[in-house]
């Protein structure tokens, strides 16, 4: 990412005949444009080291000598350790509960202060430990707000349940003062409404109970010198406060067969029951992220490989204009568990292209056939008009990627509206 963004900026500066400092330009790109997560702390440290080395190699002799301040920026909040898939608050919490745009306005000044302090940390002008404490306090305030919201919702449902129970007892419907009379139909009679309200009450009570339990753990967390669990909108508040998601998400998700999926935050081989519990948590998390309170809960085959969950989480982390590019196993295109992902993509996601290569495997040593898929951010509802005219390009390259990865190739693919085959590729629009 760093190299490509720098190449693009370099090209622009050259066309403008404008001078630039390679070190400062790359430093700016890392500050403004690069963020990452990995569950393994060693992988995070290697990523930081790689960025520092790239920067260091661009530093001039003048920039290196006689320095009193640090040459390289702090990357504490650029690449972070965490489980990308599960936001563990008690048993479960959906992403939508932590949308910064949906929070109380009193929270936003603290979010803005956190963002400013993270910039200062990058510039080595502020203590990273203080920012972790600020993140934890913000986390605590959001949890408290959620508890208050739940208490109000529970109270409101209880009042409605009492009203319906009275109504059923009296064998009649009494209109609410200042409200509207609910029509008694086959689907909306008091008994059905009562069952629905009781089911909703049970869900809210479970979530409240989980938040109560988590509050105890949170007290311990506040007293210890460590980061809170990764919640995307807090861990990357600078992205989610301004744009409600990333512009570009790129990943080569791990290839883990469904029977081997386990909690990545725990070391060693895990018992079958523990693996099953993590998988259930993972499935529930993805369903809640995609449900968006519209009641259309997505269904996933329990035999899904791990990378399927990365597809669905990644799409939910994009802003409305964002794009996602994954290189992954191609098995979801023709195995049974891929059916649900295909259905979700067809109903909600504008697909730009799916690219395969017959000439050469992407990873020589990996025993996996891969494809590259390029997607736009998911739409709010199923079958929106934007999808009806969407033209997907299925492309099979006949030459190794390194021989054809040029802008001319992609301009040609972009302009192709009909089926085409030549010495470079086959295209099925």
XYZ file of C-alpha atoms in Angstrom:
429
model
C 0.000 0.000 0.000
C 2.772 2.394 0.990
C 4.735 1.756 -2.219
C 1.715 2.096 -4.530
C 0.397 5.294 -2.903
C 3.892 6.769 -3.040
C 4.272 5.857 -6.736
C 0.954 7.599 -7.507
C 1.942 10.749 -5.587
C 5.395 10.717 -7.202
C 3.797 10.554 -10.663
C 1.500 13.507 -9.828
C 4.388 15.614 -8.484
C 6.466 14.885 -11.590
C 3.591 15.914 -13.895
C 3.202 19.116 -11.859
C 6.999 19.610 -12.006
C 6.924 19.985 -8.241
C 9.707 18.948 -5.848
C 9.077 16.542 -2.962
C 10.858 14.878 -0.056
C 10.582 11.067 -0.271
C 10.954 10.557 3.485
C 8.316 13.147 4.415
C 5.882 11.941 1.736
C 6.060 8.334 2.914
C 5.744 9.472 6.528
C 2.557 11.384 5.594
C 1.110 8.359 3.747
C 1.612 6.112 6.793
C 0.043 8.727 9.071
C -3.027 9.421 6.931
C -3.659 6.247 4.975
C -2.358 3.033 6.520
C -4.023 0.995 9.271
C -3.815 -2.690 10.049
C -4.839 -5.436 12.461
C -3.429 -8.873 13.188
C -4.270 -11.258 15.992
C -0.594 -12.192 16.487
C 1.552 -9.592 18.250
C 4.723 -10.775 16.455
C 3.050 -10.181 13.069
C 2.129 -6.643 14.167
C 5.732 -5.951 15.237
C 7.064 -7.245 11.883
C 4.620 -4.979 10.017
C 5.815 -1.972 12.041
C 9.447 -2.904 11.421
C 8.792 -3.179 7.684
C 7.279 0.333 7.611
C 10.144 1.787 9.659
C 12.750 0.182 7.355
C 11.008 1.580 4.278
C 11.008 5.055 5.825
C 14.580 4.833 7.073
C 15.870 3.957 3.598
C 14.376 7.199 2.228
C 15.988 9.431 4.873
C 18.700 11.775 3.579
C 22.056 12.246 5.292
C 20.860 15.669 6.432
C 17.777 14.132 8.066
C 19.876 11.462 9.804
C 22.648 13.530 11.386
C 22.633 15.793 14.448
C 19.069 14.862 15.479
C 17.723 15.455 18.972
C 14.157 14.325 18.200
C 13.258 10.782 16.989
C 13.559 10.268 13.239
C 10.900 7.570 12.931
C 7.260 7.963 13.967
C 5.486 5.893 16.620
C 3.305 3.209 15.010
C 1.493 2.219 18.245
C -1.960 2.970 16.835
C -1.327 2.320 13.133
C -1.012 -1.477 13.269
C -2.843 -3.082 16.180
C -3.203 -6.448 17.863
C -6.730 -7.854 17.986
C -9.265 -10.380 16.770
C -10.485 -8.851 13.493
C -13.685 -10.882 13.484
C -15.159 -10.991 16.985
C -15.758 -7.880 19.092
C -15.824 -9.608 22.486
C -17.964 -7.714 24.965
C -19.298 -10.409 27.248
C -20.704 -13.003 24.879
C -21.351 -10.812 21.852
C -21.900 -7.269 20.648
C -22.749 -6.200 17.085
C -20.700 -3.551 15.259
C -23.712 -1.275 14.910
C -23.798 -0.708 18.695
C -20.427 1.055 18.379
C -21.186 3.278 15.380
C -19.762 6.629 16.505
C -22.391 8.498 14.461
C -25.148 6.861 16.540
C -23.681 7.765 19.927
C -24.710 10.522 22.300
C -23.358 13.934 21.210
C -21.616 14.315 24.593
C -19.209 11.524 23.516
C -17.963 13.183 20.307
C -15.671 15.834 21.910
C -13.842 12.963 23.659
C -13.601 11.041 20.374
C -12.113 14.137 18.670
C -9.628 14.613 21.510
C -8.597 10.944 21.218
C -8.008 11.364 17.470
C -5.853 14.489 18.031
C -3.780 12.738 20.690
C -3.168 9.745 18.390
C -1.729 12.135 15.784
C 0.599 13.536 18.460
C 1.656 9.997 19.446
C 2.580 9.320 15.800
C 4.738 12.475 15.896
C 6.357 11.361 19.196
C 4.802 14.348 21.018
C 2.383 12.494 23.324
C 2.490 9.421 25.556
C 0.905 6.315 23.966
C -0.030 4.986 27.442
C -2.220 8.051 28.025
C -4.060 7.370 24.751
C -4.726 3.763 25.826
C -6.241 5.116 29.055
C -8.363 7.577 27.028
C -9.553 4.705 24.804
C -10.520 2.668 27.875
C -12.442 5.597 29.399
C -14.266 6.186 26.096
C -15.013 2.471 25.942
C -16.443 2.629 29.480
C -18.650 5.637 28.691
C -20.066 3.964 25.573
C -20.837 0.817 27.582
C -22.574 2.908 30.244
C -24.650 4.702 27.608
C -25.626 1.364 26.085
C -26.751 0.114 29.509
C -28.925 3.224 29.999
C -30.442 2.746 26.513
C -31.179 -0.909 27.294
C -32.768 -0.041 30.650
C -35.102 2.428 28.914
C -35.946 -0.092 26.171
C -36.647 -2.832 28.747
C -38.861 -0.484 30.738
C -40.799 0.507 27.593
C -41.328 -3.129 26.539
C -42.495 -4.061 30.064
C -45.116 -1.280 29.946
C -46.316 -2.551 26.545
C -46.446 -6.159 27.800
C -48.571 -5.102 30.799
C -50.938 -3.214 28.470
C -51.307 -6.194 26.116
C -51.879 -8.613 28.999
C -54.661 -6.368 30.331
C -56.095 -6.120 26.851
C -56.142 -9.900 26.377
C -57.675 -10.367 29.824
C -60.456 -7.923 29.004
C -60.941 -9.639 25.599
C -60.846 -6.275 23.846
C -58.471 -3.634 22.508
C -58.096 -0.348 24.335
C -56.430 2.422 22.291
C -53.421 4.174 23.837
C -54.047 7.809 24.801
C -52.626 10.060 22.098
C -51.530 7.025 20.090
C -52.904 4.837 17.322
C -55.130 1.797 17.598
C -53.271 -1.349 16.527
C -55.260 -3.242 13.920
C -56.336 -6.694 15.055
C -55.449 -8.969 12.164
C -54.340 -12.564 11.917
C -50.706 -11.505 12.194
C -51.107 -8.517 14.557
C -53.545 -9.623 17.226
C -52.670 -8.953 20.902
C -51.451 -12.536 21.503
C -48.974 -12.324 18.584
C -47.810 -8.873 19.650
C -47.344 -10.106 23.206
C -45.218 -13.063 22.059
C -43.098 -10.726 19.911
C -42.601 -8.249 22.778
C -41.673 -11.029 25.215
C -39.114 -12.392 22.746
C -37.625 -8.890 22.301
C -37.575 -8.415 26.088
C -35.652 -11.659 26.520
C -33.018 -10.537 23.980
C -32.608 -7.138 25.677
C -32.340 -8.753 29.124
C -29.626 -11.142 27.866
C -27.623 -8.243 26.387
C -28.038 -6.218 29.599
C -26.873 -9.188 31.657
C -23.801 -9.563 29.400
C -22.973 -5.859 29.778
C -23.280 -6.177 33.559
C -20.857 -9.121 33.559
C -18.474 -7.322 31.230
C -18.509 -4.249 33.517
C -16.805 -6.345 36.208
C -14.075 -7.410 33.779
C -13.791 -3.807 32.618
C -12.957 -2.614 36.151
C -9.957 -4.990 36.113
C -8.998 -3.813 32.624
C -9.027 -0.159 33.742
C -6.575 -0.921 36.548
C -4.118 -2.774 34.292
C -1.634 -1.325 31.824
C -2.989 -3.031 28.698
C -5.174 -2.216 25.734
C -8.925 -2.871 25.702
C -10.257 -5.561 23.314
C -10.254 -4.398 19.698
C -13.483 -2.605 18.788
C -12.959 -1.244 15.276
C -14.722 2.106 15.741
C -12.757 2.909 18.924
C -9.406 1.399 17.921
C -9.547 3.396 14.666
C -11.680 6.343 15.827
C -9.962 8.634 13.296
C -11.528 6.576 10.471
C -14.953 5.826 11.933
C -15.632 9.324 13.306
C -14.907 11.001 9.963
C -16.000 8.438 7.355
C -17.816 5.615 9.200
C -15.453 3.065 7.675
C -12.409 2.483 5.489
C -11.943 3.538 1.854
C -10.029 0.385 0.932
C -9.701 -2.970 2.678
C -7.116 -5.448 1.425
C -6.546 -8.912 2.859
C -5.254 -12.401 2.215
C -7.466 -14.036 4.865
C -6.205 -17.188 6.598
C -7.162 -20.552 5.101
C -8.562 -22.510 8.056
C -10.944 -25.412 7.539
C -14.181 -25.203 9.548
C -13.280 -28.091 11.893
C -9.996 -26.360 12.837
C -11.444 -22.883 13.576
C -10.487 -21.865 17.126
C -10.095 -18.718 19.242
C -6.966 -17.033 17.782
C -6.338 -15.063 20.997
C -5.583 -18.303 22.876
C -2.361 -20.257 22.407
C -2.088 -24.005 21.847
C -4.562 -26.649 20.774
C -8.042 -26.001 22.133
C -10.556 -28.644 23.220
C -13.374 -29.401 20.753
C -16.001 -27.785 23.001
C -13.973 -24.552 23.288
C -13.541 -24.426 19.494
C -17.273 -24.987 19.026
C -18.105 -22.118 21.412
C -15.779 -19.722 19.571
C -17.284 -20.733 16.236
C -20.810 -20.099 17.535
C -19.706 -16.685 18.796
C -18.171 -15.955 15.392
C -21.330 -16.983 13.546
C -23.547 -14.923 15.859
C -21.267 -11.880 15.526
C -21.435 -11.930 11.710
C -25.207 -12.416 11.759
C -25.669 -9.453 14.104
C -23.344 -7.241 12.054
C -25.390 -7.960 8.924
C -28.844 -7.984 10.487
C -28.764 -4.192 11.030
C -32.016 -4.421 13.021
C -34.073 -4.986 9.863
C -34.991 -8.508 10.933
C -33.514 -10.159 7.804
C -30.952 -12.292 9.633
C -28.421 -13.811 7.243
C -27.856 -17.563 7.317
C -24.434 -19.155 7.050
C -23.524 -22.793 6.634
C -21.702 -23.998 9.765
C -19.187 -25.748 7.504
C -17.821 -22.417 6.184
C -14.046 -22.065 6.146
C -12.706 -19.136 8.170
C -12.089 -16.848 5.169
C -15.868 -16.593 4.536
C -16.229 -14.729 7.846
C -13.438 -12.344 6.791
C -15.374 -11.502 3.618
C -18.480 -10.588 5.610
C -16.638 -8.650 8.333
C -14.492 -6.768 5.813
C -17.504 -5.573 3.823
C -19.104 -4.207 7.014
C -15.973 -2.157 7.807
C -16.149 -0.164 4.539
C -17.599 3.321 4.304
C -20.424 3.711 1.719
C -17.922 4.612 -1.046
C -15.335 2.024 -0.002
C -13.962 -0.968 -1.917
C -12.577 -4.310 -0.786
C -9.994 -6.473 -2.520
C -9.308 -9.999 -1.239
C -7.082 -12.750 -2.487
C -8.527 -15.991 -1.169
C -9.349 -19.610 -1.879
C -11.713 -19.983 -4.834
C -13.641 -22.839 -3.186
C -16.649 -20.632 -2.235
C -17.483 -20.417 -5.953
C -18.276 -24.124 -6.265
C -18.656 -25.802 -2.850
C -21.910 -26.104 -0.929
C -20.982 -23.727 1.922
C -20.250 -20.960 -0.599
C -23.938 -20.726 -1.540
C -24.815 -18.330 1.309
C -21.905 -15.980 0.532
C -22.874 -15.953 -3.157
C -26.462 -15.098 -2.209
C -25.384 -12.220 0.075
C -23.087 -10.807 -2.626
C -25.803 -11.038 -5.293
C -28.445 -9.365 -3.114
C -26.405 -6.648 -1.426
C -22.923 -6.123 -2.900
C -21.905 -4.539 -6.242
C -19.173 -6.915 -7.472
C -16.587 -5.269 -9.740
C -14.619 -8.312 -10.813
C -13.369 -11.801 -10.012
C -9.892 -12.609 -11.360
C -8.342 -16.039 -11.787
C -4.993 -17.099 -13.225
C -4.522 -20.311 -15.200
C -0.841 -19.697 -15.862
C 0.572 -19.385 -12.370
C -0.534 -19.812 -8.759
C -0.462 -16.666 -6.646
C 1.342 -18.479 -3.812
C 3.792 -21.089 -5.072
C 3.997 -22.971 -1.760
C 0.311 -22.811 -0.763
C -1.799 -25.857 -1.546
C -4.762 -23.627 -2.447
C -6.200 -22.336 -5.720
C -6.856 -18.624 -5.319
C -8.894 -15.885 -6.931
C -8.776 -12.111 -6.488
C -12.151 -10.475 -5.889
C -12.901 -6.761 -6.038
C -16.116 -5.530 -4.336
C -17.878 -2.264 -3.530
C -19.434 -1.546 -0.123
C -22.682 -3.414 0.632
C -25.966 -1.627 0.011
C -28.504 -0.871 2.751
C -31.190 -3.244 1.448
C -31.477 -6.268 -0.810
C -31.852 -5.791 -4.571
C -31.426 -2.011 -4.629
C -31.470 -0.349 -8.065
C -27.669 0.075 -8.097
C -27.364 -3.714 -8.367
C -29.692 -4.137 -11.329
C -27.299 -2.569 -13.838
C -24.120 -3.837 -12.207
C -21.861 -5.628 -14.697
C -19.475 -8.144 -13.104
C -16.272 -9.036 -14.942
C -15.138 -12.655 -14.583
C -11.548 -12.652 -15.860
C -9.189 -15.588 -16.386
C -5.601 -14.524 -17.069
C -3.504 -16.725 -19.362
C -0.155 -15.215 -18.351
C 1.525 -14.800 -14.935
C 0.342 -11.680 -13.115
C 3.767 -10.014 -13.266
C 3.607 -10.036 -17.088
C 0.206 -8.344 -17.373
C -0.275 -6.186 -14.251
C -0.268 -2.866 -16.107
C -2.830 -0.077 -16.366
C -3.403 -0.815 -20.090
C -4.624 -4.326 -19.209
C -7.142 -3.014 -16.713
C -8.361 -0.205 -18.970
C -9.019 -2.883 -21.611
C -10.916 -5.032 -19.052
C -12.858 -1.973 -17.838
C -13.989 -1.109 -21.373
C -15.029 -4.666 -22.285
C -18.810 -5.169 -22.286
C -18.991 -8.452 -24.238
C -17.326 -11.857 -23.972
C -13.691 -11.624 -25.159
C -10.767 -14.016 -25.436
C -7.218 -13.195 -26.558
C -3.652 -14.268 -25.745
C -3.727 -12.405 -22.405
C -7.108 -13.273 -20.912
C -10.687 -14.486 -21.217
C -13.393 -12.076 -20.011
C -16.987 -13.035 -19.210
C -18.992 -9.887 -18.360
